[in-house]
PDB file of C-alpha atoms in Angstrom:
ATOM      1  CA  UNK A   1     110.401  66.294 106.842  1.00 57.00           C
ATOM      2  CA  UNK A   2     111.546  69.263 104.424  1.00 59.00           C
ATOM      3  CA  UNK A   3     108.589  70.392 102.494  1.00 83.00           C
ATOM      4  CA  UNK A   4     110.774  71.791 100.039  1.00 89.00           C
ATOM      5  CA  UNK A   5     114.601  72.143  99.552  1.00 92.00           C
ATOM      6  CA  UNK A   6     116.824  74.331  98.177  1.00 94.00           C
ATOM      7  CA  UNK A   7     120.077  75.108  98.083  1.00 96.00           C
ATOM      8  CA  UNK A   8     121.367  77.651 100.374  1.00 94.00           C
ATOM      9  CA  UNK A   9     123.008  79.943  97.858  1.00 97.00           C
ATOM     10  CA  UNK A  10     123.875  80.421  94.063  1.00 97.00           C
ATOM     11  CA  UNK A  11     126.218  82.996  92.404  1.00 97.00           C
ATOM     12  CA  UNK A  12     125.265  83.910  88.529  1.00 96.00           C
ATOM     13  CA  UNK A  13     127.043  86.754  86.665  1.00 96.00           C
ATOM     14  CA  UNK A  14     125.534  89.856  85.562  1.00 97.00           C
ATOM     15  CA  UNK A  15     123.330  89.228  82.394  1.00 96.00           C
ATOM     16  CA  UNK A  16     123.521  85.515  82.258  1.00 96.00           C
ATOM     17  CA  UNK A  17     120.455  82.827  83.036  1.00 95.00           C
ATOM     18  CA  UNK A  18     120.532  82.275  86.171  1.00 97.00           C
ATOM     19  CA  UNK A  19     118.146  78.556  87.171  1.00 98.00           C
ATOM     20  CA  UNK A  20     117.691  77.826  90.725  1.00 98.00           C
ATOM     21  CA  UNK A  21     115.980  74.937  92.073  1.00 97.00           C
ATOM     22  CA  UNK A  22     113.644  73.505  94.629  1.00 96.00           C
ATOM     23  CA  UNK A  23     113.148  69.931  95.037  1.00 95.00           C
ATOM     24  CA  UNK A  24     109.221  69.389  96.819  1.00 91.00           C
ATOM     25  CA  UNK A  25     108.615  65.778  96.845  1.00 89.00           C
ATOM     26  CA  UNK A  26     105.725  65.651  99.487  1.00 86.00           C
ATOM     27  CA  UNK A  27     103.676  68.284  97.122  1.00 88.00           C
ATOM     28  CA  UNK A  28      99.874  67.200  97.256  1.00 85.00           C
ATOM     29  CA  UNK A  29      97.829  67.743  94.258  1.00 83.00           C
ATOM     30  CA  UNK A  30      96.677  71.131  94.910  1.00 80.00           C
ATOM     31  CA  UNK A  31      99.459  72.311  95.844  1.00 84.00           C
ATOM     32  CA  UNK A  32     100.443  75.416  93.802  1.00 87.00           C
ATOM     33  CA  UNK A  33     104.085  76.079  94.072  1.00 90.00           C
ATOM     34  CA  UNK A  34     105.010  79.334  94.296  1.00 91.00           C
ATOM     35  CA  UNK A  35     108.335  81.675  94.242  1.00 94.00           C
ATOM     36  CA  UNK A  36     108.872  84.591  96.115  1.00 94.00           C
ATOM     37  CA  UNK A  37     112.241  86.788  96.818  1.00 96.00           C
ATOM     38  CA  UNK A  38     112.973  89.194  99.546  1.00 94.00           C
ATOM     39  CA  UNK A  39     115.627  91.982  98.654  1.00 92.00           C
ATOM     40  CA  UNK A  40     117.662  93.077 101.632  1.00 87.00           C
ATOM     41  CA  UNK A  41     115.406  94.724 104.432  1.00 84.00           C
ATOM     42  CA  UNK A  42     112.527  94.341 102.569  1.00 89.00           C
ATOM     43  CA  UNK A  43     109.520  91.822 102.737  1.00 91.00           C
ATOM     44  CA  UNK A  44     109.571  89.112 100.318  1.00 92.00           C
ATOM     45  CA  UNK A  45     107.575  89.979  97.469  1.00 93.00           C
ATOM     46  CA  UNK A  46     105.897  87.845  94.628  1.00 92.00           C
ATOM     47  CA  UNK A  47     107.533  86.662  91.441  1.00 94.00           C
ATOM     48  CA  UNK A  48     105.774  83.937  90.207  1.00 93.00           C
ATOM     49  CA  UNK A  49     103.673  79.937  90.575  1.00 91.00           C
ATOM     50  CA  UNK A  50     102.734  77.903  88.583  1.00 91.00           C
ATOM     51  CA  UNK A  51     100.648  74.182  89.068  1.00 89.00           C
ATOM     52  CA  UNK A  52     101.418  71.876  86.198  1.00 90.00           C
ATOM     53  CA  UNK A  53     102.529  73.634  83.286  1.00 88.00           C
ATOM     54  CA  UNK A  54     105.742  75.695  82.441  1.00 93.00           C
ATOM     55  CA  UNK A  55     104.756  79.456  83.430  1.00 92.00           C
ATOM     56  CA  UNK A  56     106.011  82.598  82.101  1.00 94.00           C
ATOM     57  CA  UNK A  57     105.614  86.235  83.321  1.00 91.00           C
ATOM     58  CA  UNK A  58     108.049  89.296  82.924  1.00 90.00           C
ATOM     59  CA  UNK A  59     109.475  88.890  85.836  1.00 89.00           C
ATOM     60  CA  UNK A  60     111.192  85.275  85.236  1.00 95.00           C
ATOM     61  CA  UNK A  61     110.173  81.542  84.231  1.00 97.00           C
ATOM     62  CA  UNK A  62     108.879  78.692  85.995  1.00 97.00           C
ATOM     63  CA  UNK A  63     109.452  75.370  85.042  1.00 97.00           C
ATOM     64  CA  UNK A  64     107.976  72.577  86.498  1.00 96.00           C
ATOM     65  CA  UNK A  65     108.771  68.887  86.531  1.00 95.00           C
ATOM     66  CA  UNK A  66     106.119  65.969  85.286  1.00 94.00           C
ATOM     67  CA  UNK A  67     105.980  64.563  88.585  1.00 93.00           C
ATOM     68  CA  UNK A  68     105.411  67.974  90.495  1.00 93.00           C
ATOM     69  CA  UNK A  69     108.811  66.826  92.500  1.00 94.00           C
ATOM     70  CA  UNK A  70     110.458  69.078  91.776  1.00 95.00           C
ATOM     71  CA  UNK A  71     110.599  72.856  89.592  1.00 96.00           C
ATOM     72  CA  UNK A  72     113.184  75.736  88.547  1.00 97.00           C
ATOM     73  CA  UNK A  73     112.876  79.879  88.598  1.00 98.00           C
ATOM     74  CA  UNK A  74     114.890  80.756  85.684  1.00 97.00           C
ATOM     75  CA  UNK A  75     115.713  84.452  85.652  1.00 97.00           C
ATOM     76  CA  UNK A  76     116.872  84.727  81.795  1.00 94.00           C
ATOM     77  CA  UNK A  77     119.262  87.895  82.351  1.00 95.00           C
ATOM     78  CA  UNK A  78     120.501  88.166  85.880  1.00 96.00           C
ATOM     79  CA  UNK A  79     120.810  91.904  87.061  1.00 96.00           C
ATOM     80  CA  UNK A  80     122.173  93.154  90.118  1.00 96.00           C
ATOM     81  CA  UNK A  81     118.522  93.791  91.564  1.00 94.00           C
ATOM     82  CA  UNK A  82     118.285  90.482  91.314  1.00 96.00           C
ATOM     83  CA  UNK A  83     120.013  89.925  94.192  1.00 97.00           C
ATOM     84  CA  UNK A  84     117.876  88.467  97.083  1.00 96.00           C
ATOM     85  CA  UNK A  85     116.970  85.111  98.869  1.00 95.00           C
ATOM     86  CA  UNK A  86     114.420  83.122  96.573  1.00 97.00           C
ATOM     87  CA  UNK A  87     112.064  81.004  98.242  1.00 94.00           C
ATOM     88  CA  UNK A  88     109.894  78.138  96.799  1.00 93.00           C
ATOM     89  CA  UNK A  89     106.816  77.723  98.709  1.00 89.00           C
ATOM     90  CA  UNK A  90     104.063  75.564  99.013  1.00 85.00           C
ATOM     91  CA  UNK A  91     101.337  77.511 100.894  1.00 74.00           C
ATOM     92  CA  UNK A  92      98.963  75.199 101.625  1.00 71.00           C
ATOM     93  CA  UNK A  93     101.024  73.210 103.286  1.00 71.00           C
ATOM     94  CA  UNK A  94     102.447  76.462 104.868  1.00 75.00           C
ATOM     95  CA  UNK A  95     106.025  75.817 104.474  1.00 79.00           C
ATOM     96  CA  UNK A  96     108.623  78.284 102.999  1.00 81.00           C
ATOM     97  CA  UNK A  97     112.051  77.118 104.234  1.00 78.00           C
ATOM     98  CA  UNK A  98     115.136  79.584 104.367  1.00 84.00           C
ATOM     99  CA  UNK A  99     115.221  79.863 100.858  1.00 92.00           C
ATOM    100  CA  UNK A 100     118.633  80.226  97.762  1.00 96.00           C
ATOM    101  CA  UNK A 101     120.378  83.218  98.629  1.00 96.00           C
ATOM    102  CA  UNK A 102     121.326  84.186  94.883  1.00 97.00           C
ATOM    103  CA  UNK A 103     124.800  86.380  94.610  1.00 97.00           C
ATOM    104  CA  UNK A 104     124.626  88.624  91.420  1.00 97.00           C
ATOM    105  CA  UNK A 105     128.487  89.173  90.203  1.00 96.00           C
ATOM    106  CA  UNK A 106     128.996  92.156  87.928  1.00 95.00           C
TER     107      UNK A 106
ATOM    108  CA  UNK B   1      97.116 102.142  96.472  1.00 64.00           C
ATOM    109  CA  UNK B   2      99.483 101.980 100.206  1.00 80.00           C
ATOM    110  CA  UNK B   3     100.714  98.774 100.869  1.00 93.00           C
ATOM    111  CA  UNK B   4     100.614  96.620 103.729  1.00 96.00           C
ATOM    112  CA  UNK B   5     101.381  99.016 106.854  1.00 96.00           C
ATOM    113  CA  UNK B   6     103.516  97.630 109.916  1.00 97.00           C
ATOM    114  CA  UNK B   7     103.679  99.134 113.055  1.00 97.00           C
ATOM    115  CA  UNK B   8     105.894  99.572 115.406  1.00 97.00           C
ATOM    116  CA  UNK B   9     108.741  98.940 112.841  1.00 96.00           C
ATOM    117  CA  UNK B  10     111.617  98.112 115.616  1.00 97.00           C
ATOM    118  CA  UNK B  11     110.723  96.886 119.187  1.00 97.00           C
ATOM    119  CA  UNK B  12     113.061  96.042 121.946  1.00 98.00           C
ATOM    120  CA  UNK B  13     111.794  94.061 124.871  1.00 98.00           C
ATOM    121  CA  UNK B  14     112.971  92.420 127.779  1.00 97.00           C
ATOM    122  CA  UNK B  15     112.339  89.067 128.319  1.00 98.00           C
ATOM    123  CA  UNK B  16     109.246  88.259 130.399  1.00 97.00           C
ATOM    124  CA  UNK B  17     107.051  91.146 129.015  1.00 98.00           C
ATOM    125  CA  UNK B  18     104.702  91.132 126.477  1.00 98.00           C
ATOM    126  CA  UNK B  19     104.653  92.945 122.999  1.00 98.00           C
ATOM    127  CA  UNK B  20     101.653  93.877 120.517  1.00 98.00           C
ATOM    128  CA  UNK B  21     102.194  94.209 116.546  1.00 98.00           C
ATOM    129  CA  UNK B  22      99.764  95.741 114.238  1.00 98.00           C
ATOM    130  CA  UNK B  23      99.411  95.080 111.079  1.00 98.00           C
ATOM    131  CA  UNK B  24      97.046  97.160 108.194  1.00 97.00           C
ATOM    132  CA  UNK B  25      96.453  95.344 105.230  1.00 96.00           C
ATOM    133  CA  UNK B  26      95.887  96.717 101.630  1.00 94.00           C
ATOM    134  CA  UNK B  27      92.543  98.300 101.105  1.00 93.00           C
ATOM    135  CA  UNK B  28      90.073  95.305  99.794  1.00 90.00           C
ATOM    136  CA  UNK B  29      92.198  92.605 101.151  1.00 91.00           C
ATOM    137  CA  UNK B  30      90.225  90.374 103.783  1.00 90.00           C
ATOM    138  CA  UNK B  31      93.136  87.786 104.368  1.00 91.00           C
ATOM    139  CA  UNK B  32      96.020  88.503 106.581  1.00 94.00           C
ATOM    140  CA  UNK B  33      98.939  86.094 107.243  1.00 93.00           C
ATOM    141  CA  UNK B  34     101.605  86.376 109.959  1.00 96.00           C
ATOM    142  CA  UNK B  35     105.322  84.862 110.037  1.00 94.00           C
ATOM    143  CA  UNK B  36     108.151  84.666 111.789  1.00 95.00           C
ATOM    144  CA  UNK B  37     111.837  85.067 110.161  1.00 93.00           C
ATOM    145  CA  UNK B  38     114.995  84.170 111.685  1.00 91.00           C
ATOM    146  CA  UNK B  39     118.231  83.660 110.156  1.00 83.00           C
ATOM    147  CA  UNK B  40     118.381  79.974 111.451  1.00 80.00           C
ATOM    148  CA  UNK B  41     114.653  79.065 110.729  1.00 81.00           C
ATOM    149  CA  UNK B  42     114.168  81.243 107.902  1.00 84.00           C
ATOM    150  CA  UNK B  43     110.230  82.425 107.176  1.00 88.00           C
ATOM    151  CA  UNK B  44     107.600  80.439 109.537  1.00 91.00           C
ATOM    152  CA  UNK B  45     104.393  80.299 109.401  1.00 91.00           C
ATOM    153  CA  UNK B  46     101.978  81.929 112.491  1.00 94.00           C
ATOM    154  CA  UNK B  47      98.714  82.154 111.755  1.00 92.00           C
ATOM    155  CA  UNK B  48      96.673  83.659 108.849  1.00 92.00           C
ATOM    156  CA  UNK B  49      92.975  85.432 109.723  1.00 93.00           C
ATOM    157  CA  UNK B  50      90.240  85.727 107.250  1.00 91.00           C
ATOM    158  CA  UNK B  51      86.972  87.785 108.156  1.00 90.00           C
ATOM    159  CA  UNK B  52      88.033  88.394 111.760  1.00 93.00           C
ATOM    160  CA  UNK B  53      88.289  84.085 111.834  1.00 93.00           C
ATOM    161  CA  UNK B  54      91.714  81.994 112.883  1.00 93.00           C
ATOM    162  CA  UNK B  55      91.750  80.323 109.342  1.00 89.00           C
ATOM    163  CA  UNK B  56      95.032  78.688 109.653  1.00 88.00           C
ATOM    164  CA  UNK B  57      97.532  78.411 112.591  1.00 91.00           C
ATOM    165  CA  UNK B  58     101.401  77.188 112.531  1.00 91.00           C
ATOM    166  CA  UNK B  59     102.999  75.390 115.001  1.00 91.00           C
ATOM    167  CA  UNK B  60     103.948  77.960 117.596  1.00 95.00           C
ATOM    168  CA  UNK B  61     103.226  77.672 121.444  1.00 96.00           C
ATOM    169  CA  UNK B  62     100.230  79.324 122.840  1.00 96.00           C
ATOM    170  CA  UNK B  63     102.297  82.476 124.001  1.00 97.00           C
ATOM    171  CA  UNK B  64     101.515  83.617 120.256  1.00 98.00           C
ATOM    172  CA  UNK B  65      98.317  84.701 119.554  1.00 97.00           C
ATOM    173  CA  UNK B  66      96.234  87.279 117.166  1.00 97.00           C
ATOM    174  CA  UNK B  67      93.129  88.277 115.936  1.00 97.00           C
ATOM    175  CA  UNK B  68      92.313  90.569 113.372  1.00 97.00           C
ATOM    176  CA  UNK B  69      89.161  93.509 113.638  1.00 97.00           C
ATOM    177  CA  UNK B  70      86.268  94.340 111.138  1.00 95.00           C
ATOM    178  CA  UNK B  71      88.079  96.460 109.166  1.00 94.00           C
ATOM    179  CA  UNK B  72      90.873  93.512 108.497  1.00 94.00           C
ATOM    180  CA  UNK B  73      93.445  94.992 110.779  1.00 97.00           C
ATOM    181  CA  UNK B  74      95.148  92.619 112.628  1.00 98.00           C
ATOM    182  CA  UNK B  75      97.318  92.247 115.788  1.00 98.00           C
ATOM    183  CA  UNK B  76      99.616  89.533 116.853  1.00 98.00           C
ATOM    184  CA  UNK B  77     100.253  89.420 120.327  1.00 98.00           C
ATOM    185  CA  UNK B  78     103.401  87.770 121.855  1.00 98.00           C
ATOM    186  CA  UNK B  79     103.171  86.998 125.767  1.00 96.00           C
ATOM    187  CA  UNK B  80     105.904  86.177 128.133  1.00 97.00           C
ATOM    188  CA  UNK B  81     109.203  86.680 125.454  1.00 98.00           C
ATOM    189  CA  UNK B  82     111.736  84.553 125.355  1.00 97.00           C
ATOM    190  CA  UNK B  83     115.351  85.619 124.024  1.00 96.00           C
ATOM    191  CA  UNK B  84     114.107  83.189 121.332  1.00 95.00           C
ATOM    192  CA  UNK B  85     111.200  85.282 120.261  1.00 97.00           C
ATOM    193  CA  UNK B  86     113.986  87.834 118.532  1.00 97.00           C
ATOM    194  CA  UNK B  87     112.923  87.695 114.572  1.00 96.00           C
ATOM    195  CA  UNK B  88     111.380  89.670 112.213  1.00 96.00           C
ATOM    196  CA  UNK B  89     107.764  89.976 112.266  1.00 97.00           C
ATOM    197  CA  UNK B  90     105.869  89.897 108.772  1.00 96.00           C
ATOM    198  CA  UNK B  91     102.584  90.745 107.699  1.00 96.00           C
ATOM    199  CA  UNK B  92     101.131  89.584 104.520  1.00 94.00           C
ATOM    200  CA  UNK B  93      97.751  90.411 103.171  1.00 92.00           C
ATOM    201  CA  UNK B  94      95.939  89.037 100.286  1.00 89.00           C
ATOM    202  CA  UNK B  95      92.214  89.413  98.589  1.00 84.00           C
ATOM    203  CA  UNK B  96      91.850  85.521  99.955  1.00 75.00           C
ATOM    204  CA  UNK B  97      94.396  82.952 100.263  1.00 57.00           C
ATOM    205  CA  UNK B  98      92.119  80.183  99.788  1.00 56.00           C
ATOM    206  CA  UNK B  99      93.646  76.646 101.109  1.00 50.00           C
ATOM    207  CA  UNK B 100      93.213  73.215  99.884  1.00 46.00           C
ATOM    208  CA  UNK B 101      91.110  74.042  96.921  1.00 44.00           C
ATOM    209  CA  UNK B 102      93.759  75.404  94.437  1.00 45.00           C
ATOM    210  CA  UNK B 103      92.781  78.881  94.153  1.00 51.00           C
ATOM    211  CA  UNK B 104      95.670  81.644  95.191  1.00 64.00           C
ATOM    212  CA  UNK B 105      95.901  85.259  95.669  1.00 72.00           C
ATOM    213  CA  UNK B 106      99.439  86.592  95.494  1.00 83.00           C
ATOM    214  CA  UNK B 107     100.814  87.886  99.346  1.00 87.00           C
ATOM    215  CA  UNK B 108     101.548  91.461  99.555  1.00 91.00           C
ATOM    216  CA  UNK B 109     104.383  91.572 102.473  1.00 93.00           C
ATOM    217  CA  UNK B 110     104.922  94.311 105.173  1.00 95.00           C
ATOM    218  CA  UNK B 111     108.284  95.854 105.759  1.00 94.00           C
ATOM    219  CA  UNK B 112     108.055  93.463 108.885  1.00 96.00           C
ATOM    220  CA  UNK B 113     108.924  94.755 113.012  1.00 97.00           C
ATOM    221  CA  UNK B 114     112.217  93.995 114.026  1.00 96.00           C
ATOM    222  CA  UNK B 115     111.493  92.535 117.490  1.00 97.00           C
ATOM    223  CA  UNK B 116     114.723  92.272 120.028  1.00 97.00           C
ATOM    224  CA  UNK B 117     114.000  90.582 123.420  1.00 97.00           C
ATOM    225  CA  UNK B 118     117.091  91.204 125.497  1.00 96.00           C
TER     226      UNK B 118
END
């Protein structure tokens, strides 16, 4: 089974929200879940996670479902160095998937 | 401060043989995380060493194996390749990824080694 899903790729234009989701329905109770990207030829690097409650930072948003099934990285103004896969990741359970390769359209 | 350190950064490899990656984590950081990315499989998890211990392991045949010295350094180790073993390597490091109890330290990610086994 999936630990988490994702869709395989989003497009957002330049300077608009941009929400991308992650369904995670076999999330334990400690399970933090957290987002990372990877820019081309880079390692992936972190952005943000979050347990329960909505989380902010400057980098983007997390949002995070009642149940824990489920959560959404909103990027408020999409920029073209936004453009990298997105993984949400539950590393306790040591899964991260193949991630939302997001498409930034100027 | 540097950041995580891979070495070498490209490796190409015949199947059969053996290959060795290193990995230096950030100063201060005791936990250091290996995975595996392909383009089918995406990021996969190895192994991750804490204090020169196997903390946590992935599922991933024998043929992989690591260990990491006193100084946090760590090697993975890769024994008879298979064609299959082409990915990219990562590194991560943190201060301590601890599991199960709901504590995190962020991952600081290598560059990764490109490993080709032709």
């Amino acid at each position: 089974d999936a630990k988490t899903t994702q869709p395989n790729s989003m497009e957002s234009n330049e300077e608009e929200p941009v929400h991308l989701p992650c369904n995670h329905s076999t999330i334990s109770g400690t399970d933090y879940i957290h987002w990372y990207r990877q820019l081309p030829s880079q390692g992936p690097e972190y952005v943000i996670h979050g347990l329960t409650s909505n989380v902010n930072n400057r980098m983007a948003s997390l949002a995070i479902a009642e149940d824990r099934k489920s959560s959404t990285l909103i990027l408020h103004r999409a920029t073209l160095r936004d453009a990298a896969v997105y993984y949400c990741i539950l590393f306790n359970q040591f899964y991260f998937g193949t991630g939302t390769s997001l498409t930034v359209i100027p | 401060k540097a950041g995580v350190t891979q070495t070498p950064r490209y490796l190409i490899k015949t199947r059969g043989q053996q290959v060795t990656l290193s990995c230096s984590p950030i100063s201060g950081h005791r936990s250091v995380s290996w995975y595996q990315q392909t383009p089918g499989q995406g990021l996969q998890f190895l192994f991750e060493y804490f204090s020169e211990t196997q903390r946590n392991k992935g599922n991933f045949p024998g043929r992989f194996s690591g260990r990491q010295f006193s100084n946090s350094r760590s090697e993975m180790n890769v024994s008879t390749l298979e064609l299959g073993d082409s990915a990219l390597y990562l590194c991560a490091s943190s201060l301590d990824r601890t599991s199960g109890r709901g504590s995190y330290n962020e991952q600081f990610f290598g560059p990764g080694t490109r490993l080709t086994v032709l």
